[in-house]
Amino acid sequence: MIPFVNLTAQRDAYRRELEAVEKRVLDSGCYIGGAEVRALEEELSCYCGAAHTITCGSGTQALELALMVLGLEPGDQVIVPDFTFIAPAECVQKLRGIPLFADIDKSTLQIDPESVKRLAGPRTKGIIAVNLFGQCAPYEKLREIANENGLWILEDSAQAFGAIQNGKKACTFGDISITSFYPSKPLGCYGDGGAIFTSNPEYAEKARLLANHGSSERYRHIEIGVNGRLDALQAAVLRVKLRHLDEELERRQQNAKVYDRFFEDAPGLTPQAIATGNTSTYAQYTLIAENRAEFISRLEKAGIPHCIHYPSPLHAQPCFNTASAGPATDSGCLITEKTCTQVLSLPFCAFTDTQEVVDRLK
Ligand SMILES: Cc1ncc(COP(=O)(O)O)c(C=O)c1O
């Protein structure tokens, strides 16, 4: 059976390095925060070019903390993509903000700047841009709209640590940016983990404070914060995997090319387009299948696992149906509606034998 994401092959590849650091941390008696976490934060900053990195407990927690840093207040509107994992819209709603759901571009599947423009109004405070499936969102256009409307940008790079747009690394496009270290992410640990990135020293200080129960001095709490700590063991694992990230991203490019070549001549099957100037991490290799049921049955006959990212527009999730008028969308987000009925992701990671997948499909 071909695994959808082959995390055991990755562990086998770095086993000696991983076991050495795991032993080091377990023998150290220091399990939360400390030198491993500080070193990881420096190495992450160095890798992506963000001046400040603050690690925390998950990507979702990083989003929530980032919204708190940006000062989101009840009733504030935030534009989010309708087609993505729930976390960005969930965090807005959890802090009693109002998510406005923007539609996507039908080929890149990224948030559509024109849709964002139509949604921005006097009560709108910001945009959460998601780097979907590993490709950066269209930041040049989003920044123009943000500037015209006095909005901040929160970059959700949960799926795209290591992605590049016009020579600049992901996690540096937002006023504040986040990533996730969920195990199957392009840079993943062995549990939950996340990080916040910013070039703004005030945001960095506030994020660090909020992630530590609102405290910068032991047992003195100046804000209501959260327990937003990363384990030392996760930090140590991430430091090993970060050293291998560039070679893995290169292998992901090669693996994606094998799929790309196959689908060039496959009628009714169109991979997510990668916009000019972008290098994707391919957190997912996702395509549009005009007849998805037929393609799924072909995959199943060939023993190829698959996933649907995502089966429903966010605006259709019951949890957002709280206002009598229903959730606010850009004219019902019709492209997202259709995409959700056609989209499908194939097995993919740096250790996936994509040639074997393609051979089984022939
Ligand atoms: C776009 C996006 N944002 C946020 C998250 C949340 O990250 P975590 O699972 O680490 O909380 C995810 C996780 O899949 C995601 O895909």
Short mmCIF file of C-alpha atoms and ligand atoms in Angstrom, two decimals:
data_model
loop_
_atom_site.label_atom_id
_atom_site.label_comp_id
_atom_site.label_asym_id
_atom_site.label_seq_id
_atom_site.Cartn_x
_atom_site.Cartn_y
_atom_site.Cartn_z
CA MET A 1 0.00 0.00 0.00
CA ILE A 2 1.30 3.45 -0.89
CA PRO A 3 1.06 5.72 2.20
CA PHE A 4 -0.66 9.07 1.69
CA VAL A 5 2.24 10.75 3.55
CA ASN A 6 5.25 8.57 4.35
CA LEU A 7 6.39 9.77 7.77
CA THR A 8 8.05 6.48 8.68
CA ALA A 9 10.33 6.64 5.64
CA GLN A 10 11.34 10.14 6.73
CA ARG A 11 12.06 8.90 10.26
CA ASP A 12 14.14 6.03 8.87
CA ALA A 13 16.16 8.49 6.79
CA TYR A 14 17.13 10.67 9.78
CA ARG A 15 16.86 8.01 12.49
CA ARG A 16 20.37 8.37 13.93
CA GLU A 17 20.18 12.16 14.17
CA LEU A 18 16.66 12.04 15.58
CA GLU A 19 17.40 9.41 18.21
CA ALA A 20 20.47 11.33 19.36
CA VAL A 21 18.55 14.57 19.95
CA GLU A 22 15.55 12.78 21.44
CA LYS A 23 17.88 11.13 23.99
CA ARG A 24 19.60 14.47 24.64
CA VAL A 25 16.31 16.15 25.52
CA LEU A 26 14.89 13.26 27.53
CA ASP A 27 18.12 13.04 29.57
CA SER A 28 18.31 16.81 30.08
CA GLY A 29 15.37 17.16 32.48
CA CYS A 30 14.24 20.27 30.53
CA TYR A 31 11.08 19.45 28.60
CA ILE A 32 9.31 22.72 27.85
CA GLY A 33 10.93 25.86 26.43
CA GLY A 34 14.63 26.28 27.22
CA ALA A 35 17.68 26.16 24.99
CA GLU A 36 16.25 23.82 22.31
CA VAL A 37 13.25 26.08 21.76
CA ARG A 38 15.34 29.25 21.71
CA ALA A 39 17.77 27.71 19.22
CA LEU A 40 14.88 26.56 17.00
CA GLU A 41 13.39 30.06 16.99
CA GLU A 42 16.72 31.54 15.87
CA GLU A 43 17.15 28.91 13.17
CA LEU A 44 13.61 29.43 11.87
CA SER A 45 14.16 33.19 11.70
CA CYS A 46 17.41 32.64 9.90
CA TYR A 47 15.81 30.23 7.41
CA CYS A 48 12.81 32.34 6.40
CA GLY A 49 14.16 35.84 7.03
CA ALA A 50 11.59 36.92 9.65
CA ALA A 51 13.16 39.14 12.30
CA HIS A 52 11.21 37.50 15.15
CA THR A 53 9.95 33.94 15.63
CA ILE A 54 7.80 32.88 18.58
CA THR A 55 7.00 29.18 18.79
CA CYS A 56 3.78 27.92 20.36
CA GLY A 57 1.53 24.89 20.76
CA SER A 58 -0.05 24.57 17.27
CA GLY A 59 -0.83 26.41 14.06
CA THR A 60 -4.36 27.10 15.31
CA GLN A 61 -2.99 28.59 18.51
CA ALA A 62 -0.55 30.69 16.47
CA LEU A 63 -3.51 32.09 14.49
CA GLU A 64 -5.44 32.88 17.65
CA LEU A 65 -2.44 34.55 19.26
CA ALA A 66 -1.74 36.53 16.08
CA LEU A 67 -5.33 37.83 16.03
CA MET A 68 -4.98 38.82 19.70
CA VAL A 69 -1.71 40.62 18.90
CA LEU A 70 -3.44 42.48 16.06
CA GLY A 71 -6.07 43.60 18.59
CA LEU A 72 -9.12 41.91 17.05
CA GLU A 73 -12.25 43.06 18.89
CA PRO A 74 -15.75 41.57 18.98
CA GLY A 75 -17.65 42.60 15.85
CA ASP A 76 -14.51 43.23 13.77
CA GLN A 77 -14.72 41.72 10.30
CA VAL A 78 -11.86 39.68 8.85
CA ILE A 79 -11.74 38.44 5.27
CA VAL A 80 -10.81 34.75 5.02
CA PRO A 81 -10.74 32.32 2.10
CA ASP A 82 -13.84 30.13 1.80
CA PHE A 83 -11.73 27.25 0.53
CA THR A 84 -9.25 26.09 3.18
CA PHE A 85 -8.93 24.28 6.51
CA ILE A 86 -11.28 25.68 9.13
CA ALA A 87 -8.69 27.18 11.51
CA PRO A 88 -8.45 30.78 10.17
CA ALA A 89 -12.23 31.37 10.16
CA GLU A 90 -12.63 29.41 13.39
CA CYS A 91 -10.14 31.63 15.24
CA VAL A 92 -11.84 34.81 14.01
CA GLN A 93 -15.22 33.57 15.19
CA LYS A 94 -13.81 32.26 18.47
CA LEU A 95 -12.57 35.76 19.32
CA ARG A 96 -16.06 37.01 18.43
CA GLY A 97 -14.96 38.59 15.18
CA ILE A 98 -16.93 38.11 11.95
CA PRO A 99 -15.39 36.06 9.13
CA LEU A 100 -16.23 37.32 5.63
CA PHE A 101 -15.74 34.48 3.18
CA ALA A 102 -13.86 35.32 -0.04
CA ASP A 103 -13.95 33.21 -3.18
CA ILE A 104 -10.91 31.68 -4.88
CA ASP A 105 -9.18 31.71 -8.24
CA LYS A 106 -10.32 28.64 -10.16
CA SER A 107 -6.85 27.57 -11.32
CA THR A 108 -4.51 28.42 -8.44
CA LEU A 109 -7.29 27.77 -5.86
CA GLN A 110 -5.89 30.71 -3.87
CA ILE A 111 -7.93 33.55 -2.36
CA ASP A 112 -9.07 35.86 -5.20
CA PRO A 113 -7.98 39.48 -4.64
CA GLU A 114 -11.01 40.76 -6.60
CA SER A 115 -13.29 38.93 -4.18
CA VAL A 116 -11.36 40.41 -1.23
CA LYS A 117 -11.83 43.88 -2.75
CA ARG A 118 -15.60 43.37 -3.02
CA LEU A 119 -15.84 42.30 0.63
CA ALA A 120 -13.73 45.04 2.26
CA GLY A 121 -15.92 47.57 4.07
CA PRO A 122 -15.73 50.10 6.92
CA ARG A 123 -15.87 47.43 9.67
CA THR A 124 -13.23 45.22 8.06
CA LYS A 125 -9.93 45.10 9.96
CA GLY A 126 -7.83 42.59 8.09
CA ILE A 127 -7.27 39.72 5.69
CA ILE A 128 -6.12 36.22 6.56
CA ALA A 129 -4.31 34.99 3.47
CA VAL A 130 -3.71 31.23 3.35
CA ASN A 131 -0.77 29.78 1.40
CA LEU A 132 -2.95 26.95 0.15
CA PHE A 133 -1.42 23.51 -0.44
CA GLY A 134 2.07 25.03 -0.17
CA GLN A 135 1.87 27.94 -2.62
CA CYS A 136 1.98 31.55 -1.43
CA ALA A 137 -1.20 33.60 -1.82
CA PRO A 138 -1.10 36.53 -4.32
CA TYR A 139 0.56 38.96 -1.90
CA GLU A 140 1.33 41.82 -4.28
CA LYS A 141 -2.36 42.35 -5.04
CA LEU A 142 -3.48 41.60 -1.49
CA ARG A 143 -1.03 44.16 -0.10
CA GLU A 144 -2.37 46.82 -2.51
CA ILE A 145 -5.92 46.15 -1.31
CA ALA A 146 -4.80 46.10 2.33
CA ASN A 147 -3.06 49.45 1.91
CA GLU A 148 -6.02 51.04 0.12
CA ASN A 149 -8.40 49.91 2.88
CA GLY A 150 -6.18 50.23 5.97
CA LEU A 151 -6.20 46.47 6.62
CA TRP A 152 -3.58 44.22 8.16
CA ILE A 153 -2.56 40.91 6.56
CA LEU A 154 -2.20 37.77 8.65
CA GLU A 155 -0.32 35.21 6.55
CA ASP A 156 -1.41 31.64 7.30
CA SER A 157 1.52 29.59 6.10
CA ALA A 158 0.55 26.43 8.00
CA GLN A 159 1.01 24.48 4.76
CA ALA A 160 3.90 26.39 3.28
CA PHE A 161 6.95 26.90 5.50
CA GLY A 162 9.78 27.03 2.94
CA ALA A 163 7.65 28.23 -0.02
CA ILE A 164 9.05 31.09 -2.11
CA GLN A 165 7.37 33.94 -3.99
CA ASN A 166 9.49 36.22 -6.17
CA GLY A 167 12.63 35.39 -4.22
CA LYS A 168 11.07 35.95 -0.80
CA LYS A 169 10.33 33.14 1.64
CA ALA A 170 6.88 32.39 3.10
CA CYS A 171 6.23 33.66 6.63
CA THR A 172 7.52 37.13 5.69
CA PHE A 173 4.52 38.42 3.70
CA GLY A 174 2.12 39.20 6.53
CA ASP A 175 2.20 41.97 9.10
CA ILE A 176 2.27 38.85 11.16
CA SER A 177 2.58 35.29 9.84
CA ILE A 178 2.14 31.80 11.23
CA THR A 179 2.97 28.22 10.47
CA SER A 180 2.03 24.76 11.77
CA PHE A 181 4.34 21.88 12.65
CA TYR A 182 1.58 19.25 12.52
CA PRO A 183 3.38 15.96 11.68
CA SER A 184 2.36 15.79 8.01
CA LYS A 185 3.19 19.42 7.23
CA PRO A 186 6.26 20.13 5.06
CA LEU A 187 8.14 20.88 8.30
CA GLY A 188 6.43 18.73 10.91
CA CYS A 189 7.22 17.50 14.41
CA TYR A 190 5.96 14.46 16.35
CA GLY A 191 2.95 16.11 17.92
CA ASP A 192 1.40 19.56 17.72
CA GLY A 193 3.45 22.70 17.29
CA GLY A 194 3.32 26.09 15.61
CA ALA A 195 5.08 29.42 15.27
CA ILE A 196 4.42 33.12 14.78
CA PHE A 197 6.69 35.32 12.65
CA THR A 198 6.90 39.10 12.39
CA SER A 199 9.28 41.94 11.64
CA ASN A 200 7.43 44.18 14.09
CA PRO A 201 9.19 44.15 17.51
CA GLU A 202 6.03 45.28 19.35
CA TYR A 203 4.00 42.45 17.84
CA ALA A 204 6.78 40.01 18.72
CA GLU A 205 6.87 41.16 22.32
CA LYS A 206 3.09 40.95 22.64
CA ALA A 207 2.96 37.49 21.04
CA ARG A 208 5.61 36.21 23.45
CA LEU A 209 3.74 37.69 26.40
CA LEU A 210 0.35 36.29 25.36
CA ALA A 211 1.84 32.86 24.66
CA ASN A 212 3.13 32.78 28.22
CA HIS A 213 -0.09 33.47 30.18
CA GLY A 214 0.29 37.23 29.64
CA SER A 215 3.47 37.23 31.67
CA SER A 216 7.02 38.39 31.04
CA GLU A 217 8.00 38.25 34.69
CA ARG A 218 7.29 35.14 36.77
CA TYR A 219 3.87 35.22 38.48
CA ARG A 220 3.05 38.74 37.25
CA HIS A 221 0.38 38.70 34.51
CA ILE A 222 -0.38 41.91 32.65
CA GLU A 223 -2.69 40.40 30.01
CA ILE A 224 -5.00 37.38 29.78
CA GLY A 225 -2.98 35.01 27.65
CA VAL A 226 -2.74 31.29 26.96
CA ASN A 227 -0.46 28.35 27.59
CA GLY A 228 1.28 28.59 24.23
CA ARG A 229 4.45 26.65 24.81
CA LEU A 230 6.33 24.29 22.49
CA ASP A 231 7.91 21.16 23.97
CA ALA A 232 11.71 20.89 23.91
CA LEU A 233 11.38 17.44 22.31
CA GLN A 234 9.39 18.87 19.39
CA ALA A 235 11.89 21.70 19.02
CA ALA A 236 14.79 19.25 18.88
CA VAL A 237 13.03 17.12 16.24
CA LEU A 238 12.22 20.24 14.20
CA ARG A 239 15.85 21.38 14.33
CA VAL A 240 16.92 18.08 12.75
CA LYS A 241 14.20 18.23 10.10
CA LEU A 242 14.94 21.89 9.34
CA ARG A 243 18.49 20.92 8.39
CA HIS A 244 17.01 18.60 5.74
CA LEU A 245 14.21 20.91 4.62
CA ASP A 246 15.85 22.27 1.48
CA GLU A 247 16.77 18.81 0.18
CA GLU A 248 13.22 17.64 0.94
CA LEU A 249 11.70 20.63 -0.85
CA GLU A 250 13.86 19.82 -3.87
CA ARG A 251 12.62 16.21 -3.82
CA ARG A 252 9.06 17.50 -3.54
CA GLN A 253 9.65 19.56 -6.73
CA GLN A 254 10.94 16.47 -8.56
CA ASN A 255 8.05 14.32 -7.30
CA ALA A 256 5.51 16.94 -8.37
CA LYS A 257 7.07 17.09 -11.86
CA VAL A 258 6.37 13.36 -12.31
CA TYR A 259 2.68 13.97 -11.56
CA ASP A 260 2.61 17.17 -13.67
CA ARG A 261 3.96 15.34 -16.73
CA PHE A 262 1.39 12.56 -16.35
CA PHE A 263 -1.60 14.90 -15.94
CA GLU A 264 -0.55 17.09 -18.91
CA ASP A 265 -2.13 14.46 -21.15
CA ALA A 266 -4.95 13.36 -18.85
CA PRO A 267 -8.29 14.74 -20.02
CA GLY A 268 -10.53 16.13 -17.25
CA LEU A 269 -7.74 16.10 -14.63
CA THR A 270 -6.06 19.45 -13.94
CA PRO A 271 -3.54 20.00 -11.12
CA GLN A 272 -3.62 23.18 -9.02
CA ALA A 273 -1.81 25.82 -11.11
CA ILE A 274 1.35 27.27 -9.63
CA ALA A 275 1.45 31.01 -10.40
CA THR A 276 4.57 32.52 -11.99
CA GLY A 277 7.25 33.42 -9.46
CA ASN A 278 6.14 30.78 -6.94
CA THR A 279 7.84 27.66 -5.64
CA SER A 280 5.34 25.48 -3.80
CA THR A 281 6.12 23.16 -0.90
CA TYR A 282 3.36 20.90 -2.22
CA ALA A 283 1.92 20.29 1.23
CA GLN A 284 -0.72 18.65 -0.93
CA TYR A 285 -0.65 17.68 -4.58
CA THR A 286 -4.22 18.54 -5.43
CA LEU A 287 -6.08 18.43 -8.71
CA ILE A 288 -9.47 19.18 -10.17
CA ALA A 289 -11.18 16.04 -11.44
CA GLU A 290 -14.13 16.90 -13.67
CA ASN A 291 -15.60 13.50 -12.91
CA ARG A 292 -14.32 12.89 -9.38
CA ALA A 293 -16.33 9.73 -8.68
CA GLU A 294 -14.89 8.07 -11.77
CA PHE A 295 -11.32 9.11 -10.89
CA ILE A 296 -11.74 7.87 -7.31
CA SER A 297 -12.86 4.48 -8.52
CA ARG A 298 -9.79 4.35 -10.82
CA LEU A 299 -7.53 5.22 -7.85
CA GLU A 300 -9.19 2.64 -5.63
CA LYS A 301 -8.77 -0.10 -8.22
CA ALA A 302 -5.08 0.80 -8.42
CA GLY A 303 -4.66 0.80 -4.59
CA ILE A 304 -3.83 4.52 -4.48
CA PRO A 305 -5.01 6.42 -1.39
CA HIS A 306 -6.55 9.89 -1.79
CA CYS A 307 -8.06 12.69 0.28
CA ILE A 308 -10.52 15.45 -0.40
CA HIS A 309 -9.15 18.84 0.61
CA TYR A 310 -11.81 20.21 1.17
CA PRO A 311 -15.25 18.69 0.79
CA SER A 312 -17.23 21.78 1.85
CA PRO A 313 -16.94 25.56 1.55
CA LEU A 314 -16.29 26.98 5.01
CA HIS A 315 -19.35 29.21 4.76
CA ALA A 316 -21.49 26.04 4.57
CA GLN A 317 -20.17 24.67 7.87
CA PRO A 318 -22.91 24.67 10.53
CA CYS A 319 -20.65 26.46 13.06
CA PHE A 320 -20.64 29.62 10.92
CA ASN A 321 -24.38 29.63 10.43
CA THR A 322 -24.96 31.67 13.57
CA ALA A 323 -26.32 34.98 12.19
CA SER A 324 -29.93 35.03 10.97
CA ALA A 325 -28.75 36.20 7.53
CA GLY A 326 -26.20 33.33 7.39
CA PRO A 327 -22.45 33.82 7.00
CA ALA A 328 -21.23 36.76 4.89
CA THR A 329 -19.81 35.61 1.55
CA ASP A 330 -18.85 37.17 -1.74
CA SER A 331 -22.03 36.27 -3.67
CA GLY A 332 -22.10 32.71 -2.33
CA CYS A 333 -18.48 31.90 -3.38
CA LEU A 334 -19.58 29.91 -6.41
CA ILE A 335 -16.07 28.91 -7.51
CA THR A 336 -15.41 27.43 -4.07
CA GLU A 337 -18.75 25.61 -4.19
CA LYS A 338 -17.82 23.96 -7.49
CA THR A 339 -14.19 23.27 -6.50
CA CYS A 340 -15.31 21.36 -3.41
CA THR A 341 -17.16 18.90 -5.65
CA GLN A 342 -14.15 18.26 -7.92
CA VAL A 343 -11.00 18.55 -5.86
CA LEU A 344 -8.82 15.58 -4.88
CA SER A 345 -5.33 15.14 -3.37
CA LEU A 346 -2.87 12.37 -4.22
CA PRO A 347 -0.21 10.70 -2.04
CA PHE A 348 2.62 13.15 -1.66
CA CYS A 349 5.73 13.96 0.35
CA ALA A 350 9.49 13.99 -0.21
CA PHE A 351 9.51 10.20 0.20
CA THR A 352 6.57 9.34 -2.07
CA ASP A 353 7.36 7.28 -5.13
CA THR A 354 5.19 9.35 -7.47
CA GLN A 355 6.46 7.33 -10.45
CA GLU A 356 4.88 4.24 -8.92
CA VAL A 357 1.57 6.07 -8.47
CA VAL A 358 1.67 7.17 -12.10
CA ASP A 359 2.62 3.66 -13.30
CA ARG A 360 -0.33 2.20 -11.43
CA LEU A 361 -2.63 4.72 -13.11
CA LYS A 362 -1.42 3.91 -16.63
C1 LIG B 1 -4.33 26.48 6.41
C2 LIG B 1 -4.21 25.95 7.80
N1 LIG B 1 -4.24 26.83 8.82
C3 LIG B 1 -4.11 26.42 10.10
C4 LIG B 1 -3.96 25.09 10.40
C5 LIG B 1 -3.91 24.66 11.83
O1 LIG B 1 -2.69 24.09 12.20
P1 LIG B 1 -2.63 23.07 13.45
O2 LIG B 1 -3.20 21.77 13.02
O3 LIG B 1 -1.18 22.98 13.77
O4 LIG B 1 -3.41 23.68 14.56
C6 LIG B 1 -3.92 24.14 9.37
C7 LIG B 1 -3.75 22.71 9.67
O5 LIG B 1 -4.01 21.84 8.87
C8 LIG B 1 -4.05 24.59 8.03
O6 LIG B 1 -4.01 23.73 7.00
#
